[in-house]
PDB file of C-alpha atoms in Angstrom:
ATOM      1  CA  UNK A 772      11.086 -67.896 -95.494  1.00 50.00           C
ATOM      2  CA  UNK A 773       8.681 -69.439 -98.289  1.00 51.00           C
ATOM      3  CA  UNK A 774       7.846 -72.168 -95.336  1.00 54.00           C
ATOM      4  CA  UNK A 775       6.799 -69.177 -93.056  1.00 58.00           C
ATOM      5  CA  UNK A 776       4.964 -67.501 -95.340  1.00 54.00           C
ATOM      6  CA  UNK A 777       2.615 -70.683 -96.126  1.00 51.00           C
ATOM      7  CA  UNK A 778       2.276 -70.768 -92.506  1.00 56.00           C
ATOM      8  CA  UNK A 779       1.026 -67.534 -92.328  1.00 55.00           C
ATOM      9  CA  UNK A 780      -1.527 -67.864 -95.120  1.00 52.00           C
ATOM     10  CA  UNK A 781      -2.465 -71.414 -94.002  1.00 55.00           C
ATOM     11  CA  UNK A 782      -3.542 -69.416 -90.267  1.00 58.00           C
ATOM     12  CA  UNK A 783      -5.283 -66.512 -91.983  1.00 60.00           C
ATOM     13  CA  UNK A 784      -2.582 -63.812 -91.609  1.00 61.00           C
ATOM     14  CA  UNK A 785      -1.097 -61.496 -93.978  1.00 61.00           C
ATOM     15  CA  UNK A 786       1.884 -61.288 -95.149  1.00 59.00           C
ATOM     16  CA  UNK A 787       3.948 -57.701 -95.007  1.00 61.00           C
ATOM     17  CA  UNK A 788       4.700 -56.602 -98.103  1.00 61.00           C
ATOM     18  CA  UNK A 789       8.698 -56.678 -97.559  1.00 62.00           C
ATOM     19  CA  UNK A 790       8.363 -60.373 -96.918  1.00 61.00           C
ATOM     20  CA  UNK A 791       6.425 -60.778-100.495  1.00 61.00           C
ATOM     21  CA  UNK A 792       9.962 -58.819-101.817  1.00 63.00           C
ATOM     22  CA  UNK A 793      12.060 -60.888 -99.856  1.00 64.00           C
ATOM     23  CA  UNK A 794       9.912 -63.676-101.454  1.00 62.00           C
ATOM     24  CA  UNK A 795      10.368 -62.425-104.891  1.00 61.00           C
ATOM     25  CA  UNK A 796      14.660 -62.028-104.636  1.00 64.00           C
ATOM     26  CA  UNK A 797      14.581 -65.734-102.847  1.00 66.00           C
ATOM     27  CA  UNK A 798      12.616 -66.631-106.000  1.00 61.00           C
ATOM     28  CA  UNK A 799      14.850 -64.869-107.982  1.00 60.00           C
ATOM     29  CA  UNK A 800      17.953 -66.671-106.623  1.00 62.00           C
ATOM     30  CA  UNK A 801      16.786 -69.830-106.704  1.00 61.00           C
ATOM     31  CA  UNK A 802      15.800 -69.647-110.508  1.00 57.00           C
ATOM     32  CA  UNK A 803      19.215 -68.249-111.285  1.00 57.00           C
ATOM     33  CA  UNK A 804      21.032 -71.302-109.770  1.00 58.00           C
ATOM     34  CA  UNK A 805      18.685 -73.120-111.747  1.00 55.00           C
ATOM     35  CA  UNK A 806      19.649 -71.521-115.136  1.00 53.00           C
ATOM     36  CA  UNK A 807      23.194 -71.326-114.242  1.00 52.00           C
ATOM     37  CA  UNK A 808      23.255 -74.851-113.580  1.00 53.00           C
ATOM     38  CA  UNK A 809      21.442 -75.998-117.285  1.00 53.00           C
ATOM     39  CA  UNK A 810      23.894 -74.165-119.316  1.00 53.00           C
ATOM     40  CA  UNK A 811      26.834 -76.154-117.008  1.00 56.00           C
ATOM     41  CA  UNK A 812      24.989 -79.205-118.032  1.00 59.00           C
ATOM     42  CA  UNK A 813      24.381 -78.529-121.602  1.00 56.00           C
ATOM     43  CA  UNK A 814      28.103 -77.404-121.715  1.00 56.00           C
ATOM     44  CA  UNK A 815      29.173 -80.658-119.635  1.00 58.00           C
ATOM     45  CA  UNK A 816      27.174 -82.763-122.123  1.00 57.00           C
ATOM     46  CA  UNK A 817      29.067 -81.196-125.069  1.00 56.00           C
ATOM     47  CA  UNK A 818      32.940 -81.807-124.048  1.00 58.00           C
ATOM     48  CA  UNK A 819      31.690 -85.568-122.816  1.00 60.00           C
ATOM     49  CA  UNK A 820      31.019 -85.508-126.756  1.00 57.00           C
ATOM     50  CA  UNK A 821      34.135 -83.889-127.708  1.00 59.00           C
ATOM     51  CA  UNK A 822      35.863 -85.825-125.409  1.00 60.00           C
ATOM     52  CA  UNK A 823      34.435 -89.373-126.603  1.00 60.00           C
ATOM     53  CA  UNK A 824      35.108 -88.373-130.224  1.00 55.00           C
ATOM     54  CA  UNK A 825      38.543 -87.331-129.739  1.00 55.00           C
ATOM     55  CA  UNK A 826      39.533 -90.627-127.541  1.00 59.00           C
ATOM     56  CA  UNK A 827      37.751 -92.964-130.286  1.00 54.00           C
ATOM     57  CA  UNK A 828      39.828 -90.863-132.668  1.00 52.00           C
ATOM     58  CA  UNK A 829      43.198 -91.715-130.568  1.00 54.00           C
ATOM     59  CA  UNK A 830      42.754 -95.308-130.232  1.00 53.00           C
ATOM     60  CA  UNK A 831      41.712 -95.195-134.207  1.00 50.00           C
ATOM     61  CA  UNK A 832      38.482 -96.739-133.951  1.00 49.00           C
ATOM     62  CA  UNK A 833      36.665 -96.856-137.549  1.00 52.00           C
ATOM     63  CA  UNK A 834      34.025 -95.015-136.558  1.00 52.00           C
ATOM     64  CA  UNK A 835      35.742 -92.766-134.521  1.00 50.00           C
ATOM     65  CA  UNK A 836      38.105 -92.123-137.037  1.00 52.00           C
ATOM     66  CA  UNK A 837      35.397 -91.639-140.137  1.00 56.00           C
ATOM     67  CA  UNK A 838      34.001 -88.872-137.729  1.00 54.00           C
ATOM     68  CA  UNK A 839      37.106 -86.691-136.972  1.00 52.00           C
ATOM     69  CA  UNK A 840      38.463 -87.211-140.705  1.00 56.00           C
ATOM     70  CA  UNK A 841      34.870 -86.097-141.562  1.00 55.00           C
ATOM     71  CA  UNK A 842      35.089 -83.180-138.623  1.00 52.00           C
ATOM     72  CA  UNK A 843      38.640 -82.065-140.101  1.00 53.00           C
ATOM     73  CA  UNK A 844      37.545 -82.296-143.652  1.00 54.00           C
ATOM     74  CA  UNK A 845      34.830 -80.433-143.421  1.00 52.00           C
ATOM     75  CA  UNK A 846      36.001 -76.599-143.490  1.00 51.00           C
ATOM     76  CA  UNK A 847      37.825 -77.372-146.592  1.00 53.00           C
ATOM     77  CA  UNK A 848      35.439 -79.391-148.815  1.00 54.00           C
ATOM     78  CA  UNK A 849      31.841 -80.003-147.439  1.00 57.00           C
ATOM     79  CA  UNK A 850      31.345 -76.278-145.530  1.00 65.00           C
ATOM     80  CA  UNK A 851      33.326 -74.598-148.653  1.00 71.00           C
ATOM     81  CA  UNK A 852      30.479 -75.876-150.990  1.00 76.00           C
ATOM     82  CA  UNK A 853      27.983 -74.823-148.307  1.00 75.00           C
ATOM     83  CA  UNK A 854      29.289 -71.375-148.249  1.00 76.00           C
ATOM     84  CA  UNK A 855      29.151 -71.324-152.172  1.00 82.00           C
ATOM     85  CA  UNK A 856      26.096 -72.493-152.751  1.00 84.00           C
ATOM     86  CA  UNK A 857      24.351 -70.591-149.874  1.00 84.00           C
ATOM     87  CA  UNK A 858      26.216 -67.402-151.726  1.00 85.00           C
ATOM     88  CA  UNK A 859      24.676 -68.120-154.899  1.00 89.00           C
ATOM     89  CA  UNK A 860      21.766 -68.221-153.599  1.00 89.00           C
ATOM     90  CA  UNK A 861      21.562 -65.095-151.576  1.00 87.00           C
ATOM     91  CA  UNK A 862      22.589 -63.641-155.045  1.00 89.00           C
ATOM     92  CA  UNK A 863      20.153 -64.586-157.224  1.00 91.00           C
ATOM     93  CA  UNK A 864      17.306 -64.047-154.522  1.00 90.00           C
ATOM     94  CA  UNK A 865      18.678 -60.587-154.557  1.00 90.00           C
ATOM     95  CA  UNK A 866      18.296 -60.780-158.254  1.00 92.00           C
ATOM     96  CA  UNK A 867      14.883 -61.298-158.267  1.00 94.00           C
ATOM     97  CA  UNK A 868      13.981 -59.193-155.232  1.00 92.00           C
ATOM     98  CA  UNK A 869      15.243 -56.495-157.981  1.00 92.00           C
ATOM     99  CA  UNK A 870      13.291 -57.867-160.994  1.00 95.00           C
ATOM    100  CA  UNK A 871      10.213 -58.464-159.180  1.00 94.00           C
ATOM    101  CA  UNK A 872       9.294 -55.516-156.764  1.00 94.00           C
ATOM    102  CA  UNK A 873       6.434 -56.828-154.271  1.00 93.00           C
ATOM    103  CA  UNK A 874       6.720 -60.270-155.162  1.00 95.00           C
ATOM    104  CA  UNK A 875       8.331 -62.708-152.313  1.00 94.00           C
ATOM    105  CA  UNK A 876      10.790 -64.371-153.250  1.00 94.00           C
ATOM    106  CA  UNK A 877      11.137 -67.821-151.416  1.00 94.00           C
ATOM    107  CA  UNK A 878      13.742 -70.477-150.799  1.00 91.00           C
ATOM    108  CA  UNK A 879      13.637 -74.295-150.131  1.00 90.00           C
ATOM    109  CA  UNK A 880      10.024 -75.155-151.504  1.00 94.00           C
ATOM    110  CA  UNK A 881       9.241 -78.624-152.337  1.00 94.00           C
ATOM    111  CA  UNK A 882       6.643 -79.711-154.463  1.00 96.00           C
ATOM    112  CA  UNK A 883       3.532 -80.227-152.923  1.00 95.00           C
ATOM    113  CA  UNK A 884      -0.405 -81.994-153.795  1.00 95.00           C
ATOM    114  CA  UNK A 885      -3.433 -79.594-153.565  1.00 95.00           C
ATOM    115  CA  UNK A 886      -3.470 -80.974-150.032  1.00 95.00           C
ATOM    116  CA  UNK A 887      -0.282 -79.560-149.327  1.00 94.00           C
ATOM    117  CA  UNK A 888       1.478 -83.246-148.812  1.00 94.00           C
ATOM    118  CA  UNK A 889       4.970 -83.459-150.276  1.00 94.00           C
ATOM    119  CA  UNK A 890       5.379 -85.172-153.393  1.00 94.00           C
ATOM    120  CA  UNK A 891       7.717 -87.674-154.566  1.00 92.00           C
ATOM    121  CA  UNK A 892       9.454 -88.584-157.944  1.00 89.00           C
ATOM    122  CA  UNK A 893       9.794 -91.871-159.656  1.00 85.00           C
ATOM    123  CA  UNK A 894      12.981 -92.209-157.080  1.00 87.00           C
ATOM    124  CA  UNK A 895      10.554 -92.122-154.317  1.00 90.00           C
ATOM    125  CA  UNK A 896      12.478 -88.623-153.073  1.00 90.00           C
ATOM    126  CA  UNK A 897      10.454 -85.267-152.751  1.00 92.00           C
ATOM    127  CA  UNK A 898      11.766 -82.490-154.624  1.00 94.00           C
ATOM    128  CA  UNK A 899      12.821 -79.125-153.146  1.00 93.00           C
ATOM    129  CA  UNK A 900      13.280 -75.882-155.173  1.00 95.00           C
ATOM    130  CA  UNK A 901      16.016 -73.729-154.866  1.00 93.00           C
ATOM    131  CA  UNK A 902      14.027 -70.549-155.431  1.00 95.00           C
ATOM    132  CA  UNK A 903      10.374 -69.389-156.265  1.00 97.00           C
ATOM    133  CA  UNK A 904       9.153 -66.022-156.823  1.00 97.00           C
ATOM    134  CA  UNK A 905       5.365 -65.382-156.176  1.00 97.00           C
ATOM    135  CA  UNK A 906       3.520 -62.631-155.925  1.00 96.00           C
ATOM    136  CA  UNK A 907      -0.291 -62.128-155.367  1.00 95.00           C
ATOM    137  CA  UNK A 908      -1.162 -65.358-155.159  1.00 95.00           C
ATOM    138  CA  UNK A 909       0.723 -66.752-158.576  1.00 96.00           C
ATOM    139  CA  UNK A 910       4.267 -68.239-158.989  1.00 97.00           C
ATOM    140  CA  UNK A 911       5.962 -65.578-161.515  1.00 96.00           C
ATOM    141  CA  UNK A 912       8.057 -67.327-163.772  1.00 95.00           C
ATOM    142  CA  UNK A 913       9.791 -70.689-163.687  1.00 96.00           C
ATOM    143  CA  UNK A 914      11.413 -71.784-160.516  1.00 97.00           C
ATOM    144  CA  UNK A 915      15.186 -71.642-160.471  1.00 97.00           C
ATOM    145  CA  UNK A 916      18.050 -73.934-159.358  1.00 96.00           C
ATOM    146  CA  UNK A 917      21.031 -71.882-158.684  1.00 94.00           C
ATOM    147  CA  UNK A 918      24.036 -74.519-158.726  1.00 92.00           C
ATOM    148  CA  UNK A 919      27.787 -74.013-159.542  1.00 92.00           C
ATOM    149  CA  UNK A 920      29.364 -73.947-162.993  1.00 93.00           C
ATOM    150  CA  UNK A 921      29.649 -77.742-163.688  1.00 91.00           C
ATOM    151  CA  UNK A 922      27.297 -79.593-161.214  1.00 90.00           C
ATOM    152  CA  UNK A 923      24.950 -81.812-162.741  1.00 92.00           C
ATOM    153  CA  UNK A 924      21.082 -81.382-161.885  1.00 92.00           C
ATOM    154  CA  UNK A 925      19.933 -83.774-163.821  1.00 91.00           C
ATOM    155  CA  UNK A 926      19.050 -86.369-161.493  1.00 91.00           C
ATOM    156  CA  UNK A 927      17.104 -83.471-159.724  1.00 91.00           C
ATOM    157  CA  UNK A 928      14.988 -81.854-162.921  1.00 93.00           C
ATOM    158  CA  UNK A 929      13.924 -85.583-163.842  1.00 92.00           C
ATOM    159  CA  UNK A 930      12.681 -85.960-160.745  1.00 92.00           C
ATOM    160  CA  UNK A 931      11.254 -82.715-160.950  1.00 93.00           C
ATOM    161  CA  UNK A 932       9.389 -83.949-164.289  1.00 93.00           C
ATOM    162  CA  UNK A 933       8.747 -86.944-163.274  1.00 92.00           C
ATOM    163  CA  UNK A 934       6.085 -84.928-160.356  1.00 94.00           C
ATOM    164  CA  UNK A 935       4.763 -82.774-162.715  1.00 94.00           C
ATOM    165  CA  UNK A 936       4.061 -85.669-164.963  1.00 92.00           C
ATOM    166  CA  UNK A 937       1.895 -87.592-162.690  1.00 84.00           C
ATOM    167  CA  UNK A 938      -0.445 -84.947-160.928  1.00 86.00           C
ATOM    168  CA  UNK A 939      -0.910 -80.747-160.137  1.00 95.00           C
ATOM    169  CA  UNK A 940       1.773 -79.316-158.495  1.00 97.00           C
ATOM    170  CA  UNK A 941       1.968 -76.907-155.733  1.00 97.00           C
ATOM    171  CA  UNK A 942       3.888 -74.828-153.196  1.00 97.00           C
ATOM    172  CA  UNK A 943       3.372 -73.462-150.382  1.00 95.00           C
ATOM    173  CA  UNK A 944       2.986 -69.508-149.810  1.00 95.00           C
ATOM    174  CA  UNK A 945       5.247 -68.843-146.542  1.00 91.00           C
ATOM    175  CA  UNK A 946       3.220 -65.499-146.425  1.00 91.00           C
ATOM    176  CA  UNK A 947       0.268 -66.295-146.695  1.00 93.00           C
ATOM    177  CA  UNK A 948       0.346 -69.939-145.532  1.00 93.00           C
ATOM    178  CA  UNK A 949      -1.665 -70.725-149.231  1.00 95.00           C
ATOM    179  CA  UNK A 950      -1.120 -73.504-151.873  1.00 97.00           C
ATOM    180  CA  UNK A 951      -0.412 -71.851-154.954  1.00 97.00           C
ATOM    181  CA  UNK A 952      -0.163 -73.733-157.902  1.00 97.00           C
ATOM    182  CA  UNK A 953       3.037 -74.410-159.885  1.00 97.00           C
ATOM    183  CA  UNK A 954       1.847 -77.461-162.419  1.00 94.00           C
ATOM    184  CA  UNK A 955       4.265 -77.452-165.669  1.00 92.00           C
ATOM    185  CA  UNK A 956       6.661 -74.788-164.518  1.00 95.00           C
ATOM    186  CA  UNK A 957      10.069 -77.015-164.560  1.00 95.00           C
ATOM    187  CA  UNK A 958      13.357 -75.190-162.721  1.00 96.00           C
ATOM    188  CA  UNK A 959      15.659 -73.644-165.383  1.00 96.00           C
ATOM    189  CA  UNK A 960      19.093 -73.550-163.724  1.00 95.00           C
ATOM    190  CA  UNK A 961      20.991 -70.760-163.016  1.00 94.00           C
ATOM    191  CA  UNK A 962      24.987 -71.600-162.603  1.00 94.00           C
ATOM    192  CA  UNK A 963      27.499 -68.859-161.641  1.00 91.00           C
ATOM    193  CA  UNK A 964      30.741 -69.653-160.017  1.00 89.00           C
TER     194      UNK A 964
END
């Protein structure tokens, strides 16, 4: 039908408007089988993964085996401190949501140059805060690193220091896409179980 219709427009004739439907659903159709057939792909992909993981698993290959110990572990350790420490979070941002009406309150920021390039400690490793509040345009208060009862951050404020020592320190706004300036304002921690 698509064939016949570039026929018809090649010879200067028009083409009926139920043939431009028909056009449309063949369209239509074809597009379908297309998207249909991804997602079988994608989905294929993923149990050839599955698959290759749980055979290297079988015949105990080292690798293999450090990835399904690490796949098994993982709900009870590793994703358990996720789920924590994403929960702590969430809480105190709802703190401060509270304490500062208007302000944003914003996760994940690392320390940044005036021309918004990351910047690194004395360990060579950027440094990314837990949570920052600003609101127009200044950071309110100290950061703050929201960690569990008995984890140390110490490795993490002296690298924090260590930025703050050697030039101005920023962050970026997510709102407004701005630098704002955070120079001397160290993270005081905030644990919580």
């Amino acid at each position: 039908m698509i064939d016949s219709a570039y026929d018809a427009m090649s010879n200067g004739e028009s083409i009926d408007p139920s043939d431009i439907a028909d056009l449309v659903a063949e369209r239509d159709a074809i597009q379908s089988q297309i998207d249909h057939s991804t997602v079988n792909e994608i989905m294929s992909l993923s149990m050839q993964v599955l698959d290759m993981m749980t055979d290297m698993s079988r015949r105990n290959v080292a690798v293999g085996k450090k990835v399904a110990d690490a796949i098994l572990d993982r709900p009870r350790g590793i994703r358990q401190n996720q789920i924590d420490g994403a929960r702590r979070q969430a809480e105190e941002v709802a703190i401060q949501k509270a304490k500062n009406p208007g302000a944003s309150v914003q996760t994940e920021q690392y320390l940044r140059d005036s021309n918004g390039k990351i910047l690194k400690g004395d360990d060579n490793r950027g440094r990314r805060l837990d949570i920052v509040v600003i609101k127009d345009g200044k950071v309110v208060g100290n950061p703050i690193e929201v960690t569990s009862m008995n984890a140390s951050k110490r490795q993490q404020l002296s690298r924090e220091a260590s930025i703050h020592a050697n030039s101005s320190v920023f962050v970026r706004d997510r709102t407004t896409g701005n630098l704002v300036e955070i120079s001397g304002l160290i993270s005081r921690v905030e644990r919580r179980p």
